[in-house]
């Protein structure tokens, strides 16, 4: 009984921390310890969120659309690269170091170039998200594909199965867990990527909204949009978790 | 002879692993290949399964060579190798799916065997929920559903505890009496070989050559306590002498 109580408390611990943080935030701002133009009160942020609600949602929709297409294409690209590299060892040796190298380029540095080449619309944003999301997927998928049980592959071969069947029945299922781990990372990357690309230049989106409110020193709105972005990211990660549970039903039974 | 292994020699890096192996399996017969670990039994199985080309020799299945042709004989490894992400039913139908049978038809074909293989009620379970013995029976059902004339079993019971193993041996003999699967069984367990086989080839080590061939008359298997009989002990002594252990 005591043990159960403890485990509940431990699960709620992060909630307490958040509540405490908000409380401290409220105290230091409401009492004027920190000037309000410097750090708005929690109430100000909620009010700002309410005032700009429709506008925020419109901008969030743009950002989410960019993130969706960028993520989708990035994931497809990442999985394809992993499959091809796993199949052709020589290609793996030739391309893999370059892939790693490509990740040393800061996202913020290539965003202006993409804007310069492809304008202020959605295309440069989607491209930037592809560049940032495909990598974790490719690396994790490659690890997953290579982790497939060699004896199982041997058994499949004795059944006379071809490469495609081995990929489908053994290697892809073996990499599912890796895939979802990377998808969780890529989902948050996609939102961050979209916002950063919008900072550099764009017509709509949460990043554009952020740069606008920053220019007029509306920090309450700034905080509102930050909260919204983390909330959206959290929601998307929860969706990925749900998707994983749906796709891997055999994991549910073993938790009994 | 359904399976005829002729003069198979295999070497890796100039070192001979197995030397001029000759063995036969008749239709419906259970034949054991008995030898210590590392005597090249699995090497021979890889050749018969068509996974590796031998340095010399030939393997005939019903008179035709099956060298380098995977998919001609059924193969069961020591590990059950059930896929944790597929239900038991979808695991056992795998060989049918590989050869192009539709999922629906394959399931329909496999389900009637669940009772015989002691898996009733577990078709929709995942392998995690099965006991060691059940997993091995499921793996054997999958092997059987290859529908090939000969099955190669590579130490299928060696990972089990002694009691489960004994129960599985009895069950195995019983089911073999019904399905008549011609079997070549690798084992390092002398008792297991004697209990299960019609015939035993004893494989010595360094060089790995067949040093003895032992026939076990059907009458002995029919004895209620064969494992405790004098005949059993005599045969066991003969094998121990063969293996020089």
CSV table of N, CA, C and O in Angstrom, one decimal, chain B residues 32-77:
chain,number,residue,atom,x,y,z
B,32,UNK,N,19.1,-39.7,-36.4
B,32,UNK,CA,19.9,-38.7,-35.6
B,32,UNK,C,21.3,-38.6,-36.0
B,32,UNK,O,21.9,-39.6,-36.4
B,33,UNK,N,21.9,-37.4,-36.0
B,33,UNK,CA,23.3,-37.2,-36.2
B,33,UNK,C,23.8,-36.8,-34.8
B,33,UNK,O,23.5,-35.7,-34.4
B,34,UNK,N,24.6,-37.7,-34.2
B,34,UNK,CA,25.0,-37.5,-32.8
B,34,UNK,C,26.5,-37.1,-32.8
B,34,UNK,O,27.3,-37.8,-33.3
B,35,UNK,N,26.8,-36.0,-32.1
B,35,UNK,CA,28.2,-35.7,-32.0
B,35,UNK,C,28.3,-34.5,-31.0
B,35,UNK,O,27.3,-33.9,-30.6
B,36,UNK,N,29.5,-34.3,-30.5
B,36,UNK,CA,29.7,-33.3,-29.5
B,36,UNK,C,29.6,-31.9,-30.2
B,36,UNK,O,29.7,-31.8,-31.4
B,37,UNK,N,29.5,-30.9,-29.4
B,37,UNK,CA,29.4,-29.5,-29.9
B,37,UNK,C,30.7,-29.2,-30.7
B,37,UNK,O,31.7,-29.6,-30.2
B,38,UNK,N,30.5,-28.5,-31.8
B,38,UNK,CA,31.7,-28.2,-32.5
B,38,UNK,C,32.2,-29.2,-33.4
B,38,UNK,O,33.3,-29.1,-34.0
B,39,UNK,N,31.4,-30.3,-33.6
B,39,UNK,CA,31.9,-31.4,-34.5
B,39,UNK,C,31.4,-31.2,-36.0
B,39,UNK,O,31.6,-32.0,-36.8
B,40,UNK,N,30.8,-30.0,-36.3
B,40,UNK,CA,30.5,-29.7,-37.6
B,40,UNK,C,29.1,-30.1,-38.1
B,40,UNK,O,28.8,-30.2,-39.3
B,41,UNK,N,28.3,-30.4,-37.1
B,41,UNK,CA,26.9,-30.8,-37.4
B,41,UNK,C,26.1,-29.7,-38.2
B,41,UNK,O,25.5,-30.0,-39.2
B,42,UNK,N,26.2,-28.5,-37.6
B,42,UNK,CA,25.5,-27.4,-38.2
B,42,UNK,C,26.0,-27.1,-39.6
B,42,UNK,O,25.3,-26.7,-40.5
B,43,UNK,N,27.4,-27.3,-39.7
B,43,UNK,CA,28.0,-27.0,-41.0
B,43,UNK,C,27.3,-27.9,-42.1
B,43,UNK,O,27.0,-27.5,-43.2
B,44,UNK,N,27.2,-29.2,-41.7
B,44,UNK,CA,26.5,-30.2,-42.6
B,44,UNK,C,25.1,-29.7,-42.9
B,44,UNK,O,24.7,-29.8,-44.1
B,45,UNK,N,24.4,-29.3,-41.9
B,45,UNK,CA,23.0,-28.9,-42.1
B,45,UNK,C,22.9,-27.7,-43.1
B,45,UNK,O,22.0,-27.6,-43.9
B,46,UNK,N,23.8,-26.8,-42.9
B,46,UNK,CA,23.8,-25.6,-43.8
B,46,UNK,C,24.0,-26.0,-45.3
B,46,UNK,O,23.4,-25.4,-46.2
B,47,UNK,N,24.8,-27.1,-45.5
B,47,UNK,CA,25.0,-27.6,-46.8
B,47,UNK,C,23.7,-28.3,-47.3
B,47,UNK,O,23.2,-28.0,-48.4
B,48,UNK,N,23.1,-29.1,-46.5
B,48,UNK,CA,21.8,-29.8,-46.9
B,48,UNK,C,20.7,-28.8,-47.1
B,48,UNK,O,19.9,-28.9,-48.1
B,49,UNK,N,20.7,-27.7,-46.3
B,49,UNK,CA,19.6,-26.7,-46.5
B,49,UNK,C,19.9,-25.8,-47.7
B,49,UNK,O,19.0,-24.9,-48.0
B,50,UNK,N,21.0,-25.9,-48.3
B,50,UNK,CA,21.3,-25.2,-49.5
B,50,UNK,C,21.9,-23.8,-49.2
B,50,UNK,O,21.9,-22.9,-50.1
B,51,UNK,N,22.3,-23.5,-48.0
B,51,UNK,CA,22.8,-22.2,-47.6
B,51,UNK,C,24.2,-22.1,-48.0
B,51,UNK,O,24.7,-21.0,-48.3
B,52,UNK,N,25.0,-23.2,-47.9
B,52,UNK,CA,26.4,-23.2,-48.2
B,52,UNK,C,26.7,-24.2,-49.3
B,52,UNK,O,26.2,-25.3,-49.2
B,53,UNK,N,27.7,-23.9,-50.1
B,53,UNK,CA,28.2,-24.9,-51.1
B,53,UNK,C,29.3,-25.7,-50.4
B,53,UNK,O,30.2,-25.2,-49.8
B,54,UNK,N,29.2,-27.1,-50.5
B,54,UNK,CA,30.3,-27.9,-49.9
B,54,UNK,C,31.5,-27.8,-50.8
B,54,UNK,O,31.5,-27.5,-52.0
B,55,UNK,N,32.7,-28.1,-50.2
B,55,UNK,CA,33.9,-28.2,-50.9
B,55,UNK,C,33.8,-29.3,-52.0
B,55,UNK,O,34.3,-29.2,-53.1
B,56,UNK,N,33.2,-30.4,-51.5
B,56,UNK,CA,33.0,-31.5,-52.5
B,56,UNK,C,31.8,-32.3,-52.0
B,56,UNK,O,31.4,-32.2,-50.8
B,57,UNK,N,31.3,-33.2,-52.8
B,57,UNK,CA,30.1,-34.0,-52.5
B,57,UNK,C,28.8,-33.5,-53.0
B,57,UNK,O,28.8,-32.5,-53.7
B,58,UNK,N,27.8,-34.3,-52.7
B,58,UNK,CA,26.5,-33.9,-53.3
B,58,UNK,C,25.3,-34.2,-52.3
B,58,UNK,O,25.5,-35.1,-51.4
B,59,UNK,N,24.2,-33.6,-52.4
B,59,UNK,CA,23.1,-33.9,-51.6
B,59,UNK,C,21.9,-34.1,-52.5
B,59,UNK,O,21.6,-33.3,-53.3
B,60,UNK,N,21.3,-35.3,-52.4
B,60,UNK,CA,20.2,-35.7,-53.3
B,60,UNK,C,18.9,-35.7,-52.5
B,60,UNK,O,18.8,-36.3,-51.4
B,61,UNK,N,17.9,-35.1,-53.0
B,61,UNK,CA,16.5,-35.2,-52.4
B,61,UNK,C,15.7,-35.9,-53.4
B,61,UNK,O,15.4,-35.4,-54.5
B,62,UNK,N,15.2,-37.1,-53.0
B,62,UNK,CA,14.4,-38.0,-53.9
B,62,UNK,C,15.1,-38.1,-55.2
B,62,UNK,O,14.5,-38.0,-56.3
B,63,UNK,N,16.5,-38.2,-55.2
B,63,UNK,CA,17.2,-38.5,-56.4
B,63,UNK,C,17.8,-37.3,-57.2
B,63,UNK,O,18.6,-37.4,-58.0
B,64,UNK,N,17.3,-36.1,-56.8
B,64,UNK,CA,17.8,-34.9,-57.5
B,64,UNK,C,18.7,-34.0,-56.6
B,64,UNK,O,18.4,-33.9,-55.4
B,65,UNK,N,19.8,-33.5,-57.1
B,65,UNK,CA,20.7,-32.7,-56.3
B,65,UNK,C,20.0,-31.4,-55.9
B,65,UNK,O,19.3,-30.7,-56.6
B,66,UNK,N,20.2,-31.0,-54.6
B,66,UNK,CA,19.6,-29.8,-54.1
B,66,UNK,C,20.7,-28.9,-53.6
B,66,UNK,O,20.4,-28.0,-52.7
B,67,UNK,N,21.9,-29.0,-54.1
B,67,UNK,CA,23.0,-28.2,-53.7
B,67,UNK,C,22.7,-26.7,-54.0
B,67,UNK,O,22.2,-26.4,-55.1
B,68,UNK,N,22.9,-25.8,-53.1
B,68,UNK,CA,22.7,-24.4,-53.3
B,68,UNK,C,21.3,-24.0,-53.6
B,68,UNK,O,21.0,-23.0,-54.3
B,69,UNK,N,20.3,-24.8,-53.1
B,69,UNK,CA,18.9,-24.5,-53.4
B,69,UNK,C,18.2,-24.4,-52.1
B,69,UNK,O,17.6,-25.4,-51.6
B,70,UNK,N,18.2,-23.3,-51.5
B,70,UNK,CA,17.4,-23.1,-50.2
B,70,UNK,C,15.9,-23.3,-50.5
B,70,UNK,O,15.4,-23.1,-51.6
B,71,UNK,N,15.2,-23.7,-49.5
B,71,UNK,CA,13.7,-23.9,-49.6
B,71,UNK,C,13.3,-25.3,-50.0
B,71,UNK,O,12.1,-25.5,-50.3
B,72,UNK,N,14.2,-26.2,-50.1
B,72,UNK,CA,13.9,-27.6,-50.5
B,72,UNK,C,13.5,-28.5,-49.3
B,72,UNK,O,12.8,-29.4,-49.4
B,73,UNK,N,14.2,-28.2,-48.2
B,73,UNK,CA,13.9,-29.0,-47.0
B,73,UNK,C,13.5,-28.1,-45.8
B,73,UNK,O,13.8,-26.9,-45.9
B,74,UNK,N,12.7,-28.6,-44.9
B,74,UNK,CA,12.4,-27.8,-43.7
B,74,UNK,C,13.5,-27.7,-42.7
B,74,UNK,O,14.3,-28.7,-42.6
B,75,UNK,N,13.6,-26.6,-42.0
B,75,UNK,CA,14.8,-26.5,-41.1
B,75,UNK,C,14.2,-25.9,-39.8
B,75,UNK,O,13.5,-24.9,-39.8
B,76,UNK,N,14.7,-26.5,-38.7
B,76,UNK,CA,14.3,-25.9,-37.4
B,76,UNK,C,15.6,-25.8,-36.6
B,76,UNK,O,16.3,-26.7,-36.5
B,77,UNK,N,15.7,-24.5,-36.1
B,77,UNK,CA,17.0,-24.3,-35.3
B,77,UNK,C,16.7,-24.5,-33.8
B,77,UNK,O,15.6,-24.7,-33.4
